[in-house]
Every structure is written in C-alpha cells, then in structure tokens.
Amino acid sequence: AAMRGILQDLVFLSAVGIHPVLVHGGGPTITAQLAAVGRKTRFIDGMRVTDGPTVRVVNRALEDVNRRLVTQIRALNGHAEGVIAKHRVILAQPHPRAALLGFVGTVRGVHRSALRAVFTRHAIPVVSPVGICEGQLYNINADNVASAVAAHLKAEKLVLLTNVRGILRQPSDVTSLISTLSIKDARVLLERQVIQEGMIPKVKACIEALRRGVKKTHIIDAAV
C-alpha cells in the first residue's frame, strides 16, 4: 500500500509538470536471488561485499525491481522509463575500499542529457543504482546515486524514503523527531553520534546534495 501511494504521488507530480526521478534500491531482492544461487551475503560497515559473480546477480535483481516499478507506474496510468546499467547513465568508479569490497563503486558522473530526454517524453526516469566503468558493473549505494542525480540535475529537492520517522534526538523516541536541520547542525549531530547506523549515509547523502546545489533535502518515512 505504501509503495502504491508513493508511485501515485510520482504520477501526480509528473502530471502537473514537475519532473520526479525515482532512484530505487533492492536489498531484499538481491539477498533472495543470491541465496537462490547458493551465494552468501557478507557486509562490511553496511556495504555488500561484491565479487564478479555477485555483481552480475545484483544487476539482474535490480533490473527485476526496475521492471516491476515501471510496470506499476504504467498500471497507474503514468509514464515511466527504466534507466539501467546498460544505458550508461550512471558512471561509476571503484570505491576507496575496493580491495575489501570488490565491485562496489561510487558515482563518477551522471549523463544528465539522457535523463532530460526522458522528461521530454513526459515520463518518469526509474533509475537502478548500478553504475558502469570501462565495461565493468559496480554496485553503488542507492542514496548516493540519488544524491548524485539530484546534484547533476540541480534538483529543487532530494527526498530519501526510509522505514523510520526521520532523524531522532533520542533513538526509539519518535517524539524527539527533528523537523529541520542546517548542514552545520547535521554535522554536529554526526560528530556527537546522535545520528547513527543506517541514518548516517542518508544524512551524508543529503549534505553532499545540498553542497552541490540542490535546494532542499528531506528524509521521510515512506509509509506516511
């Protein structure tokens, strides 16, 4: 139901002339498809260790997720186009810890013209977070891909959808939800370790997007 609500919102935004871009992840699908072919999942600091066979499974799983999202948007009478690794829109480079992580990458560049071409066809780009570098696939954190895409497009907003209410001053206390932060405030909370675990890369992705010209960023509960 939450997913349907999100996609309906995107179709509405597109219909009124706003240009949303949907960047998706697919962790559970990736883990399930790896298990199906007998490959174990190992993480280092929240990042999936990705050797050659694994990155091919990751790409296939994310293409499946991408196809499903495009199909669901079209079922809601919206227009969507999948943007996957073979389209070479997300350009990758090896992660600084590639020796440990394998084919995990960071974003080196984004082909803006390809995304803008989707807008001219009145469609929503649905972007898989697999990048490519000299023909090699790289698994990239979806928040980082979303941040880079927003920065390259000089987006008005970057919205990261998650499964918690947002940034909390007190963990597990939703009444301590912080409604708004400056970059400076966010950095202080990171230093004081008030922002923890999975929220750290999301906040850093927001800071990077703002630093590169995005007007405002949001981290919100996808179920709301």
XYZ file of C-alpha atoms in Angstrom:
224
model
C 0.000 0.000 0.000
C 2.876 2.385 0.840
C 4.547 1.629 -2.479
C 1.317 2.240 -4.392
C 0.861 5.563 -2.562
C 4.403 6.680 -3.414
C 4.004 5.774 -7.086
C 0.625 7.545 -7.257
C 2.312 10.662 -5.828
C 5.020 10.445 -8.512
C 2.426 10.077 -11.268
C 0.603 13.144 -9.895
C 3.820 15.207 -9.751
C 4.624 14.263 -13.327
C 1.079 15.065 -14.478
C 1.294 18.632 -13.125
C 4.615 19.337 -14.828
C 7.107 18.538 -12.070
C 9.929 16.197 -13.139
C 10.404 13.488 -10.499
C 13.198 10.922 -10.809
C 12.849 7.655 -8.887
C 16.112 6.017 -7.782
C 15.460 2.634 -6.188
C 17.366 0.059 -4.179
C 16.576 -3.627 -3.898
C 18.423 -5.171 -0.961
C 15.891 -7.906 -0.100
C 15.525 -8.946 -3.764
C 19.321 -9.089 -4.153
C 19.738 -11.185 -0.996
C 16.972 -13.583 -2.112
C 18.445 -14.034 -5.603
C 21.950 -14.586 -4.181
C 20.562 -17.216 -1.798
C 18.763 -18.908 -4.712
C 22.104 -19.466 -6.487
C 23.849 -20.541 -3.281
C 25.850 -17.371 -2.617
C 26.100 -15.975 0.902
C 25.755 -12.276 1.612
C 28.523 -10.556 3.584
C 28.545 -6.930 4.667
C 31.352 -4.621 5.805
C 30.147 -1.419 7.500
C 26.748 -1.861 5.862
C 28.172 -2.366 2.358
C 27.640 -5.633 0.491
C 30.894 -7.375 -0.457
C 30.520 -7.858 -4.217
C 32.753 -10.143 -6.286
C 32.366 -10.706 -10.043
C 29.564 -13.319 -9.945
C 27.782 -11.385 -7.180
C 27.712 -8.080 -9.086
C 26.033 -9.844 -12.019
C 23.322 -11.216 -9.686
C 22.960 -7.751 -8.107
C 22.476 -6.176 -11.526
C 19.925 -8.807 -12.573
C 17.973 -8.402 -9.297
C 17.903 -4.612 -9.631
C 16.769 -4.870 -13.259
C 13.864 -7.023 -11.990
C 12.968 -4.379 -9.380
C 13.274 -1.675 -12.035
C 10.931 -3.500 -14.425
C 8.358 -4.017 -11.664
C 8.357 -0.317 -10.722
C 7.987 0.791 -14.340
C 5.110 -1.666 -14.786
C 3.390 -0.438 -11.595
C 3.669 3.213 -12.647
C 2.188 2.383 -16.047
C -0.648 0.483 -14.320
C -1.474 3.761 -12.540
C -1.757 5.484 -15.964
C 1.643 7.118 -15.534
C 4.543 7.118 -17.980
C 7.884 5.688 -16.855
C 11.127 4.521 -18.438
C 13.696 2.262 -16.813
C 17.281 3.502 -16.637
C 19.598 0.535 -16.010
C 23.337 -0.120 -16.155
C 23.470 -0.916 -19.864
C 22.157 2.588 -20.659
C 25.406 4.023 -19.190
C 23.680 6.916 -17.448
C 25.304 6.302 -14.039
C 29.075 6.382 -14.477
C 30.985 4.620 -11.718
C 34.416 4.491 -10.195
C 35.756 1.903 -7.712
C 35.027 2.539 -4.041
C 38.059 3.721 -1.994
C 37.791 0.395 -0.118
C 37.509 -1.672 -3.287
C 40.268 -4.038 -2.107
C 37.901 -5.192 0.651
C 34.527 -4.662 -1.020
C 35.136 -5.820 -4.598
C 32.911 -4.311 -7.290
C 31.326 -1.689 -5.052
C 31.532 1.790 -6.527
C 30.839 5.462 -6.115
C 29.339 7.830 -8.686
C 31.884 9.427 -11.033
C 29.297 11.157 -13.217
C 25.702 11.223 -14.451
C 24.581 11.645 -18.079
C 22.087 14.458 -17.489
C 21.051 14.642 -21.125
C 19.744 11.070 -21.027
C 17.529 11.846 -18.031
C 16.329 15.120 -19.551
C 15.423 13.230 -22.723
C 13.091 11.061 -20.602
C 11.450 14.254 -19.283
C 10.817 15.464 -22.844
C 8.833 12.260 -23.393
C 6.739 13.186 -20.287
C 7.981 10.094 -18.473
C 9.476 9.400 -15.047
C 13.041 8.035 -15.127
C 13.295 4.969 -12.857
C 16.990 4.563 -12.087
C 18.819 1.422 -10.982
C 21.830 2.117 -8.711
C 24.282 0.035 -10.751
C 26.992 2.064 -12.431
C 29.444 1.181 -15.152
C 33.141 1.924 -15.634
C 35.083 0.686 -18.675
C 32.514 -2.058 -19.207
C 32.582 -3.251 -15.576
C 29.439 -3.158 -13.417
C 29.623 -1.573 -9.968
C 27.087 -1.859 -7.140
C 26.503 1.639 -5.687
C 24.560 2.729 -2.603
C 21.163 3.960 -3.838
C 21.187 7.017 -1.540
C 24.492 8.094 -3.085
C 23.143 7.596 -6.611
C 20.029 9.639 -5.730
C 22.211 12.395 -4.254
C 24.439 12.491 -7.362
C 21.470 12.510 -9.753
C 19.828 15.347 -7.789
C 23.097 17.327 -7.836
C 23.698 16.838 -11.570
C 20.120 17.880 -12.382
C 20.282 20.821 -9.918
C 17.057 19.469 -8.441
C 14.816 21.582 -6.227
C 14.513 18.696 -3.765
C 16.072 15.360 -2.868
C 13.671 13.130 -0.917
C 15.057 9.977 0.675
C 12.375 7.468 1.616
C 13.157 5.197 4.558
C 11.414 2.973 7.099
C 11.845 5.248 10.144
C 10.272 8.594 11.003
C 13.437 10.607 10.340
C 16.303 11.925 12.461
C 15.654 11.471 16.181
C 17.447 13.227 19.067
C 16.717 10.176 21.199
C 16.828 6.769 19.452
C 13.469 4.936 19.548
C 11.619 8.064 20.775
C 9.522 9.358 17.855
C 8.547 12.453 19.884
C 12.195 13.579 19.577
C 11.890 13.860 15.790
C 13.942 16.772 14.421
C 11.845 18.694 11.905
C 14.614 20.683 10.242
C 18.413 20.963 10.294
C 21.117 23.081 8.716
C 24.200 21.401 7.240
C 26.182 22.689 10.233
C 23.667 21.209 12.714
C 23.670 17.885 10.870
C 27.471 17.693 11.004
C 27.401 18.378 14.767
C 24.882 15.550 15.277
C 27.071 13.212 13.200
C 30.130 14.128 15.296
C 28.181 13.571 18.539
C 26.898 10.234 17.183
C 23.284 11.315 17.682
C 22.808 10.236 14.053
C 23.574 6.521 13.987
C 23.682 3.375 11.844
C 21.668 3.450 8.621
C 20.805 7.139 9.021
C 24.496 8.143 8.676
C 24.814 7.514 4.894
C 21.412 9.129 4.297
C 22.364 12.327 6.131
C 25.748 12.408 4.371
C 23.993 11.953 1.008
C 21.733 14.913 1.858
C 24.683 17.097 2.887
C 26.524 16.265 -0.345
C 23.459 17.094 -2.473
C 22.982 20.453 -0.708
C 26.675 21.248 -1.034
C 26.380 20.650 -4.791
C 23.418 22.946 -5.401
C 20.237 21.021 -4.514
C 17.879 23.482 -2.804
C 16.483 21.277 -0.033
C 16.609 17.659 1.117
C 14.182 15.509 3.096
C 14.361 12.159 4.870
C 10.863 10.796 5.381
C 9.043 7.632 6.361
C 7.805 6.005 3.141
C 4.742 4.674 4.947
C 3.434 8.188 5.763
